[in-house]
Coordinates of N, CA, C and O and ligand atoms in Angstrom, one line a residue:
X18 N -1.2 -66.6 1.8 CA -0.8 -65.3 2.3 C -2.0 -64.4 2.5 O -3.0 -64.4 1.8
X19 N -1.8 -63.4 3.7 CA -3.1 -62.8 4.0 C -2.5 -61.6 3.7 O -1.3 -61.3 3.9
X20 N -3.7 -60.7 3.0 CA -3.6 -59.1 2.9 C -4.7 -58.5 2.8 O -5.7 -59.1 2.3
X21 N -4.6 -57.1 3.4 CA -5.5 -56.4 3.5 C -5.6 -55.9 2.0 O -4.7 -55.8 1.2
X22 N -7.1 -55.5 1.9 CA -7.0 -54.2 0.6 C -8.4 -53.8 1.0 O -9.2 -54.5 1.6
X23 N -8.3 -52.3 0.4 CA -9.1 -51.4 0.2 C -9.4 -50.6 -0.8 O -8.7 -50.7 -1.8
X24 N -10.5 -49.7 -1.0 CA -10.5 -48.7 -2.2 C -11.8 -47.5 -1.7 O -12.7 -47.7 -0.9
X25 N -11.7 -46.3 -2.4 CA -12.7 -45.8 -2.6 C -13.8 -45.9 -3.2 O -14.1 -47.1 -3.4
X26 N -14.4 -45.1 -3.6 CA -15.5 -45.5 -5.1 C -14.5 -45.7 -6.2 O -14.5 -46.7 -6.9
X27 N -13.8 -44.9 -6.5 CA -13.2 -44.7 -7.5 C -12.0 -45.9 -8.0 O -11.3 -46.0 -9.0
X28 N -12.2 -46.8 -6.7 CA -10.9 -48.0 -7.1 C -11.9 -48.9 -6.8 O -11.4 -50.0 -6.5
X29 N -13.1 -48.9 -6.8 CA -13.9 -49.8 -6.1 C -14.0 -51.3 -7.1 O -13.9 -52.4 -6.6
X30 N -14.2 -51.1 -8.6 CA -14.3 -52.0 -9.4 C -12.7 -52.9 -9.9 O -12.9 -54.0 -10.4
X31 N -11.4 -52.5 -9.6 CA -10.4 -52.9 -10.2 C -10.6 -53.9 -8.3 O -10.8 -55.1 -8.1
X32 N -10.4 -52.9 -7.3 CA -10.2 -53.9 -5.9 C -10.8 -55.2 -6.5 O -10.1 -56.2 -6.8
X33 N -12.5 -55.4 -6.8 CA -12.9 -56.6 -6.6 C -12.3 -57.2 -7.9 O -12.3 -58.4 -7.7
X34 N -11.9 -56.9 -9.0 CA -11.4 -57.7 -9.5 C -10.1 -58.3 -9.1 O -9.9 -59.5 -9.2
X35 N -9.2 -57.4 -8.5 CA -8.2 -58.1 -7.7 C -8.3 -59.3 -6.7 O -7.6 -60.2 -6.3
X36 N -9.2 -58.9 -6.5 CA -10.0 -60.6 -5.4 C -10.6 -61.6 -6.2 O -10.5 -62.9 -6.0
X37 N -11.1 -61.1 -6.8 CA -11.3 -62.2 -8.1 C -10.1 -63.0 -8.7 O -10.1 -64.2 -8.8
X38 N -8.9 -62.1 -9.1 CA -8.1 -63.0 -9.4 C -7.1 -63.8 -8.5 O -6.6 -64.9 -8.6
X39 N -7.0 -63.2 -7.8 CA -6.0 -63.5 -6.8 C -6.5 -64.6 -5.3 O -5.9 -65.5 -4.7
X40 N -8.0 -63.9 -5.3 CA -8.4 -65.3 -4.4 C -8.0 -66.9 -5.0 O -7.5 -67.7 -4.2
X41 N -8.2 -67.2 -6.0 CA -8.1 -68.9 -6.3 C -6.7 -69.0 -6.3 O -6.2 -70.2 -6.4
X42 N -5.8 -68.1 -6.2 CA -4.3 -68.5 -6.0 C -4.2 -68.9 -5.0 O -3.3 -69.7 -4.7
X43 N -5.1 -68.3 -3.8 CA -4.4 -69.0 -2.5 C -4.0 -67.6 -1.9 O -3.0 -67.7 -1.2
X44 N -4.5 -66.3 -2.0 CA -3.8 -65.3 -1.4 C -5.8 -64.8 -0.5 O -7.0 -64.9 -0.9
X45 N -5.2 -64.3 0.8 CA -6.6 -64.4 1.6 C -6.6 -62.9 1.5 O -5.5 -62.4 1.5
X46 N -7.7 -62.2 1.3 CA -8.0 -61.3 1.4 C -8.9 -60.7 2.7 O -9.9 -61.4 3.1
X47 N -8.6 -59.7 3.2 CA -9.5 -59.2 4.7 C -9.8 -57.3 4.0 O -9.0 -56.5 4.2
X48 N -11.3 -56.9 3.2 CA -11.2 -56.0 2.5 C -12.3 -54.7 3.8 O -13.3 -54.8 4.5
X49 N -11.2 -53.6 3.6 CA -11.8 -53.1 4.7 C -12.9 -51.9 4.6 O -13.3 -51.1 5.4
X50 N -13.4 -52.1 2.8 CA -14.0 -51.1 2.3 C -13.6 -50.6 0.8 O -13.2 -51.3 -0.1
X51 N -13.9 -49.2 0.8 CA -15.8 -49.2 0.4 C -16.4 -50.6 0.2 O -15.7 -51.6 0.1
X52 N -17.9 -50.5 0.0 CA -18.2 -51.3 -0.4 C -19.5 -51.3 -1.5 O -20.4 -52.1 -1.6
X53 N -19.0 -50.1 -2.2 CA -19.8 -50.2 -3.4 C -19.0 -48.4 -4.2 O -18.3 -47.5 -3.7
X54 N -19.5 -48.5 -5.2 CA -19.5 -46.9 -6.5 C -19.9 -45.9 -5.7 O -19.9 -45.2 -6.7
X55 N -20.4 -45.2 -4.9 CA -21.1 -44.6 -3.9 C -19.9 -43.6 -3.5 O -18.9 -44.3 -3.2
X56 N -19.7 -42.3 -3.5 CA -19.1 -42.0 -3.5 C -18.4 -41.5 -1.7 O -19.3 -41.3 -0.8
X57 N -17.1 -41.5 -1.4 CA -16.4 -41.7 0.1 C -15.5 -41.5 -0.1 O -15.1 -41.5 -1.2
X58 N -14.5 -41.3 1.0 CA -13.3 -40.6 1.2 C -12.3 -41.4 1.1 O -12.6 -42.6 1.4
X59 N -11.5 -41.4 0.8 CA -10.2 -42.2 0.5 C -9.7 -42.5 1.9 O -9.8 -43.5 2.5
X60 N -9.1 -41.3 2.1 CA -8.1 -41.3 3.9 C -9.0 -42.2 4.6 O -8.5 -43.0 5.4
X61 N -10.2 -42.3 4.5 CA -10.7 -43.3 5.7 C -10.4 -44.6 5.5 O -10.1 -45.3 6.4
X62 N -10.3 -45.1 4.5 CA -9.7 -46.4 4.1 C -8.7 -46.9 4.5 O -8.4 -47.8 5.3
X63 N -7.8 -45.7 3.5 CA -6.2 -45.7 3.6 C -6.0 -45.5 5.3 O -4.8 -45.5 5.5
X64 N -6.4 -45.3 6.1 CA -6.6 -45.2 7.2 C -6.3 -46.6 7.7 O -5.3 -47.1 8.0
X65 N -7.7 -47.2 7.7 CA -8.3 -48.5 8.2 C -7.2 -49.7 7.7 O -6.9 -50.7 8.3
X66 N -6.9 -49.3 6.3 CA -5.9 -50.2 5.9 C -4.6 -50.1 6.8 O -4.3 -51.2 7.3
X67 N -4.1 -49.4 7.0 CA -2.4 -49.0 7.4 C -2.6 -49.6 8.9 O -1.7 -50.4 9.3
X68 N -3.7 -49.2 9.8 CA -3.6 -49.7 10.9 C -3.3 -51.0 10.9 O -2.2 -51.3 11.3
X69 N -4.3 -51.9 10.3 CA -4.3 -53.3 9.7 C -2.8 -53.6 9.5 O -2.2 -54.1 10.5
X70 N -2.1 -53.2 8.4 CA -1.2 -53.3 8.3 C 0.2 -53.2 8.9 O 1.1 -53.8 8.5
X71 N 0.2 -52.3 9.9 CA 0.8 -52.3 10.9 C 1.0 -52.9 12.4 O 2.0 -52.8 13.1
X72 N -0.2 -53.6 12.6 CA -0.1 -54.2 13.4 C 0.3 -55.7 13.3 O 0.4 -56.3 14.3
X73 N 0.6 -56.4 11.8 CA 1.2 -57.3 11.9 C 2.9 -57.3 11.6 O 3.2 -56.3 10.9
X74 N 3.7 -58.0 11.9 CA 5.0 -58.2 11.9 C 5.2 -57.7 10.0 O 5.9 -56.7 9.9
X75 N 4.8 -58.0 8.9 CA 5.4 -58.4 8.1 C 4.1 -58.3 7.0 O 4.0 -59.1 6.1
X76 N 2.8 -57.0 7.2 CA 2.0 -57.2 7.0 C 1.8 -56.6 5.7 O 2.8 -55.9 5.4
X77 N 0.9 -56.5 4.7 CA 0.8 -55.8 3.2 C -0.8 -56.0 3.0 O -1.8 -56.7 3.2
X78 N -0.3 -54.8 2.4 CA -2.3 -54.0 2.0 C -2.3 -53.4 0.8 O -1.4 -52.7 0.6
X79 N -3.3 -53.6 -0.3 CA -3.2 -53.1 -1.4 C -4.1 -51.5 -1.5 O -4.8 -51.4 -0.5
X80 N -4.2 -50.6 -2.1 CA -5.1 -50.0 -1.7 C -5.4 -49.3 -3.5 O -4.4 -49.3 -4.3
X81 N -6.8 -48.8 -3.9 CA -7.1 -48.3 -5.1 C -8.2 -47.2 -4.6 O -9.1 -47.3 -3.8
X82 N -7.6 -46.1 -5.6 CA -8.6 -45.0 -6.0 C -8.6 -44.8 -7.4 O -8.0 -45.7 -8.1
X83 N -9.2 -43.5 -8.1 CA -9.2 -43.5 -9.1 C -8.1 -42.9 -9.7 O -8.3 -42.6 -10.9
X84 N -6.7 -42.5 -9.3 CA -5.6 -42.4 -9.7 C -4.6 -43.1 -8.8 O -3.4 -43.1 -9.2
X85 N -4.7 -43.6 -7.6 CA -3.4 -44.0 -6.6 C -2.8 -43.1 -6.1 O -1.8 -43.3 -5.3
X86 N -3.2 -41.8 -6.5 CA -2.5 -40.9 -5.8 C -3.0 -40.3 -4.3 O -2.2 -39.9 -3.4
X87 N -4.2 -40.3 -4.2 CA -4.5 -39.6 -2.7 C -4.4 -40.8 -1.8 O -3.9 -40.6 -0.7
X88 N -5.0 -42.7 -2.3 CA -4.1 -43.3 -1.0 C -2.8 -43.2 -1.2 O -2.3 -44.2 -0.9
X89 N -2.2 -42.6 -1.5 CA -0.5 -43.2 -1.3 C -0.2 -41.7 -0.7 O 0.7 -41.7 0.1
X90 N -0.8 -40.7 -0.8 CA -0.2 -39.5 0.1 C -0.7 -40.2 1.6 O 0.2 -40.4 2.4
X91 N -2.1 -40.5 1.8 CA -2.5 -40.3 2.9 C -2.2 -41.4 3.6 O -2.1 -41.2 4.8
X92 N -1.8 -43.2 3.0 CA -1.0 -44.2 3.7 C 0.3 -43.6 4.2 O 0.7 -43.6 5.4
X93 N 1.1 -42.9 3.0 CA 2.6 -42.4 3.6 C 2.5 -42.0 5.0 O 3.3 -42.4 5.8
X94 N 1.5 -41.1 5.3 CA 1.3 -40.4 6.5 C 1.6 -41.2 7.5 O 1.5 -40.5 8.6
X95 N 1.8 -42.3 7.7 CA 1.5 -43.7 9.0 C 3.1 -44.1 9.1 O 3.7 -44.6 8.2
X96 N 3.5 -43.7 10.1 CA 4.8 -44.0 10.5 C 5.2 -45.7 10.4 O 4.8 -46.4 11.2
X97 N 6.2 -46.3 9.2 CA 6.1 -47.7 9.1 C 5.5 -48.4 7.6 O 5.7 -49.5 7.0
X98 N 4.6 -46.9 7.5 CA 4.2 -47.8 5.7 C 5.0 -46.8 4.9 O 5.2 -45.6 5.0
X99 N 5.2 -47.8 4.0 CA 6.2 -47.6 2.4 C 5.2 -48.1 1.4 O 5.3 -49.1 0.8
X100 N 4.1 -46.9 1.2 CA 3.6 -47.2 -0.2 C 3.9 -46.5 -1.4 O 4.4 -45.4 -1.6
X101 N 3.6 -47.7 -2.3 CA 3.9 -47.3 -3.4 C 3.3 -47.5 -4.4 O 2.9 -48.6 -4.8
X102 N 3.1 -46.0 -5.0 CA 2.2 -46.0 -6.2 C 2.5 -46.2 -7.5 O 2.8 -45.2 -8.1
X103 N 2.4 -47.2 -8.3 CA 2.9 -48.3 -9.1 C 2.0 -47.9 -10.8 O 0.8 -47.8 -11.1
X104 N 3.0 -47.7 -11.5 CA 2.1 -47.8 -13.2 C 2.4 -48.3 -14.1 O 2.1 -47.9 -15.3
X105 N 3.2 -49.4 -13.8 CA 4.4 -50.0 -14.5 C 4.7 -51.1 -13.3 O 4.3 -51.0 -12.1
X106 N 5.6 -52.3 -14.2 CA 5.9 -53.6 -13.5 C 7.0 -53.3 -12.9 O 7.1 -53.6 -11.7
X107 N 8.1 -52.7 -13.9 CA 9.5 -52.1 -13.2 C 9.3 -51.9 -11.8 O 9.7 -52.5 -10.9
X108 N 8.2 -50.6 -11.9 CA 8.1 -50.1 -10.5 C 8.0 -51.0 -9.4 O 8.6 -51.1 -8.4
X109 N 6.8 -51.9 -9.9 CA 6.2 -53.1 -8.9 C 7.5 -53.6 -8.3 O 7.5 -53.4 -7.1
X110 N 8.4 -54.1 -8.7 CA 9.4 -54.8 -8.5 C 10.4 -54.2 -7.8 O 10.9 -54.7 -6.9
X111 N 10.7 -53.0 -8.3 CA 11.8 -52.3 -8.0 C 11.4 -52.2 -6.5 O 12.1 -52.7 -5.6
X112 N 10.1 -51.4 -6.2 CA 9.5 -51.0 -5.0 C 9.7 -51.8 -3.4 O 9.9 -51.6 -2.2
X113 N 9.6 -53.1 -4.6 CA 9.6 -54.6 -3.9 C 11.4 -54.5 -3.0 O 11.9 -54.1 -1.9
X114 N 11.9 -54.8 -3.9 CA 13.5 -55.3 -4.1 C 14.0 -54.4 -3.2 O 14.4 -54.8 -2.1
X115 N 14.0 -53.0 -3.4 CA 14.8 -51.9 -2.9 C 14.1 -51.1 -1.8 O 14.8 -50.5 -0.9
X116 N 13.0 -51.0 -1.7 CA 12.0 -50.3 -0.7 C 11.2 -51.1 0.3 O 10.9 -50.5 1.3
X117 N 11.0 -52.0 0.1 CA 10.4 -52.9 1.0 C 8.9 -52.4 0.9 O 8.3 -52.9 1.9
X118 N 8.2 -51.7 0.1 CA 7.3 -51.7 -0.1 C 6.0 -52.6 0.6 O 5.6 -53.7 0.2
X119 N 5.3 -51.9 1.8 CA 4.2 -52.6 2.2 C 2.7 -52.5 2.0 O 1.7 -52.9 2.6
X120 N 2.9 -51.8 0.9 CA 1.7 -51.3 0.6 C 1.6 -50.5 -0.9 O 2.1 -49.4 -1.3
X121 N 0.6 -51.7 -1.5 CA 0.7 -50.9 -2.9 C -0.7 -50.6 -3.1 O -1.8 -51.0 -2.7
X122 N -0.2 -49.2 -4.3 CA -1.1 -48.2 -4.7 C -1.8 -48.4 -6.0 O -0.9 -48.6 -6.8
X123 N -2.7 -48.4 -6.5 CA -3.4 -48.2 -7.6 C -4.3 -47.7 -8.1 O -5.3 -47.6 -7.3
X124 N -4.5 -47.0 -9.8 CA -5.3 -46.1 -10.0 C -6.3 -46.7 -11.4 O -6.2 -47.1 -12.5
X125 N -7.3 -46.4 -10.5 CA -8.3 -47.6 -11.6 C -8.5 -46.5 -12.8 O -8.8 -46.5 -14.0
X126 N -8.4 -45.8 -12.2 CA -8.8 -44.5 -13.9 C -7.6 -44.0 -14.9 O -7.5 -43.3 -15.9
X127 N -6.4 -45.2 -14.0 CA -5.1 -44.7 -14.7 C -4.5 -45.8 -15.8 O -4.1 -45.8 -17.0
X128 N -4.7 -47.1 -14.4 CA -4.0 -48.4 -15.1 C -5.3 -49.5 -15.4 O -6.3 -49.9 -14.8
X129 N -4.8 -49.8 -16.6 CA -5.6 -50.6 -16.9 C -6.0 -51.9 -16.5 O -5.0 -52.3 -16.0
X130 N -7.0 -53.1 -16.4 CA -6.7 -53.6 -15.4 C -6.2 -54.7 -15.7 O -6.3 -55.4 -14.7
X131 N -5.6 -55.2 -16.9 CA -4.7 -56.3 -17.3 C -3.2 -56.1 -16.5 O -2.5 -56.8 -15.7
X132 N -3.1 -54.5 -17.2 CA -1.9 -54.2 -16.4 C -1.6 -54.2 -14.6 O -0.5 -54.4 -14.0
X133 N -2.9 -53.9 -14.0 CA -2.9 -53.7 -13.1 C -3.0 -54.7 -12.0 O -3.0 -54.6 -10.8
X134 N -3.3 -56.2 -13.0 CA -2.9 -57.5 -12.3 C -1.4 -58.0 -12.5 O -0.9 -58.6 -11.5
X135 N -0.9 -57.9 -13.2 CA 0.7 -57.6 -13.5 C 1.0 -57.4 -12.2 O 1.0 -58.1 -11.2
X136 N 1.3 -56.0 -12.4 CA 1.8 -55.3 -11.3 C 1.5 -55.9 -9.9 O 2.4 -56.0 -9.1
X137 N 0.2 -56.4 -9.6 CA -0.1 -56.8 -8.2 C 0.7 -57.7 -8.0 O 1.5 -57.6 -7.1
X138 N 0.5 -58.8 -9.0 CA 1.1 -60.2 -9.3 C 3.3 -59.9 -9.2 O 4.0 -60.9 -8.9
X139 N 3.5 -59.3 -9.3 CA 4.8 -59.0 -9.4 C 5.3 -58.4 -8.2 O 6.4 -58.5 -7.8
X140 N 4.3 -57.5 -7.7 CA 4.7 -56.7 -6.5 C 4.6 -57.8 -5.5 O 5.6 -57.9 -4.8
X141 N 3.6 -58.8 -5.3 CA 3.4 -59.5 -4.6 C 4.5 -61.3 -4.6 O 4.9 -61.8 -3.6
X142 N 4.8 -61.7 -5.8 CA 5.9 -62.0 -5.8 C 7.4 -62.1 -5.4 O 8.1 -63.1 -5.1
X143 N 7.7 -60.4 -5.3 CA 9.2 -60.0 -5.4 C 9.7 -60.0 -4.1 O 8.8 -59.6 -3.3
X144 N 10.9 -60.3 -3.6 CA 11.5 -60.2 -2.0 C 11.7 -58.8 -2.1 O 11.3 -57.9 -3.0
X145 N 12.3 -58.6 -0.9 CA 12.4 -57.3 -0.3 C 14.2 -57.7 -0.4 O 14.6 -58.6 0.2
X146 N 15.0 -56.8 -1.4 CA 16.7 -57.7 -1.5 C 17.6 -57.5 -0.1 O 18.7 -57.9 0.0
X147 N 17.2 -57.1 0.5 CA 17.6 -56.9 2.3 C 19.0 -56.8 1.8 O 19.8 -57.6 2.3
X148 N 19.6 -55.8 0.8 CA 21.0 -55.5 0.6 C 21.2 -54.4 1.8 O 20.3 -53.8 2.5
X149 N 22.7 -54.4 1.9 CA 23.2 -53.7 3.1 C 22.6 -52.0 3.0 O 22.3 -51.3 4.0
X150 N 22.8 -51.4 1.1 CA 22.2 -50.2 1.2 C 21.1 -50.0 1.2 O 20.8 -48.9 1.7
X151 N 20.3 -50.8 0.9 CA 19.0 -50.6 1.1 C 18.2 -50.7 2.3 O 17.1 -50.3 2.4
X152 N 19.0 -51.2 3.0 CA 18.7 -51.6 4.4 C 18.7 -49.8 5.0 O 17.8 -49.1 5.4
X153 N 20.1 -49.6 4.8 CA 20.7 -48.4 5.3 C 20.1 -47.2 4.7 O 20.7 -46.2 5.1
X154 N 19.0 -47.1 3.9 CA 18.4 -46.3 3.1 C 17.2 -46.5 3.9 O 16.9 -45.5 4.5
X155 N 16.3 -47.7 4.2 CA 15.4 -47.7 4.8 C 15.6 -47.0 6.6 O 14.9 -46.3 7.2
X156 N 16.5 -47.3 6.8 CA 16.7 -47.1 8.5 C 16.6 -45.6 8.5 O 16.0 -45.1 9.4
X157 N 17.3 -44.5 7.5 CA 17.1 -43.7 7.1 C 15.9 -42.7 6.8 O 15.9 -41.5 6.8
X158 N 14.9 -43.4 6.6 CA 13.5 -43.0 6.5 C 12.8 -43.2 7.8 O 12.0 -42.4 8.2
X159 N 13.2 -44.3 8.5 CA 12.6 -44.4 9.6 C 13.2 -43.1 10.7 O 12.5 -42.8 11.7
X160 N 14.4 -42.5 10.2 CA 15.2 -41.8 11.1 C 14.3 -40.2 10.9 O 14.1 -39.3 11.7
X161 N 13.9 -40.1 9.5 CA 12.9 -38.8 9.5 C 11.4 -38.8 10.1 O 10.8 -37.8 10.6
X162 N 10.9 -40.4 9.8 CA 9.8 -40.4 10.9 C 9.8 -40.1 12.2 O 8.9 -39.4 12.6
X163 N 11.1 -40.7 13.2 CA 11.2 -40.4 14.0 C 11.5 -38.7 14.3 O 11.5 -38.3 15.5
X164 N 11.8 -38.0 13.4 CA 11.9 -36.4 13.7 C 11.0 -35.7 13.8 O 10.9 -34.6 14.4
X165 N 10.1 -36.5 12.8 CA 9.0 -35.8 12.4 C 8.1 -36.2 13.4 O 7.1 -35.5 13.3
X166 N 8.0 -36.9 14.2 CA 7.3 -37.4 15.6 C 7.5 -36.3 16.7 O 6.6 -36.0 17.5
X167 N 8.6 -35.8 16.6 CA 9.2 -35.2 18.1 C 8.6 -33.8 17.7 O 8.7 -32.8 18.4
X168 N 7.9 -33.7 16.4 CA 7.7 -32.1 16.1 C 6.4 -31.9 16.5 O 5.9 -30.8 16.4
Ligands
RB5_223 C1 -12.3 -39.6 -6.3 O1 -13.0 -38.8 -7.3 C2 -10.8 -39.4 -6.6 O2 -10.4 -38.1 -6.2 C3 -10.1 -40.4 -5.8 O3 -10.5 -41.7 -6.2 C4 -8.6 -40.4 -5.9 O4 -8.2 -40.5 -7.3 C5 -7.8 -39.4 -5.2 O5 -6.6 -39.3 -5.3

């Protein structure tokens, strides 16, 4: 399975561990930055990520800063991504199941990074349960992007 990830400075050490563990499973990585502790802007990432991610059918990108919270404001921004900023496995999962979650968030200054292979590992796991409400909850979101386009 191919995914993008990214990070700032501030996610910069948990990302490469994430490639670390996750490459010998067999999951390909295409990382679109930073590429070092040096300090840089987040949104450019989360940027570069979401494009990526959007232009394939069925695509997922991880992204880290030092809390998960400014990528996950600034991915939301991208008409089509559902990120989600995860601190706990529940969430991972839930995100998965019910949201279709294409893009997950993490905070290297938040979660720790046993936990925060968990979570990858589980988010990355989980189907998307393509129940009828959830379906109908998602088309619903897509219905405020599209309003929010025409503004
Ligand atoms: C960088 O210091 C920090 O603001 C960034 O990594 C992130 O936590 C923003 O939400």
């Amino acid at each position: 399975m191919k995914l993008y990830i990214g990070s700032d400075h501030g996610g910069y050490n948990l990302k490469q561990k994430i490639k670390e563990v996750f490459t010998p499973m067999g999951y390909e990585f295409e990382d679109v930055g930073t590429d070092s502790t040096e300090s840089c802007d987040y949104p450019v990432f989360a940027s570069k990520l979401c494009e990526k991610v959007l232009a394939e059918p069925d695509g997922k990108g991880i992204l880290v800063c030092g809390t998960g919270i400014g990528m996950s404001i600034a991915a939301n921004k991208f008409k089509g991504i559902r990120a989600s900023h995860c601190t706990d496995t529940f969430a991972a999962r839930m995100t998965r199941e019910h949201n279709n979650s294409n893009v997950l968030c993490l905070g290297e200054r938040i979660t720790g990074q046993d936990l925060a292979i968990d979570i990858v590992e589980i988010w990355l796991k989980t189907p998307f349960s393509n129940g009828e409400r959830h379906l109908r909850r998602l088309d619903e979101i897509k219905a405020i992007e599209d309003r929010q386009s025409d503004k």
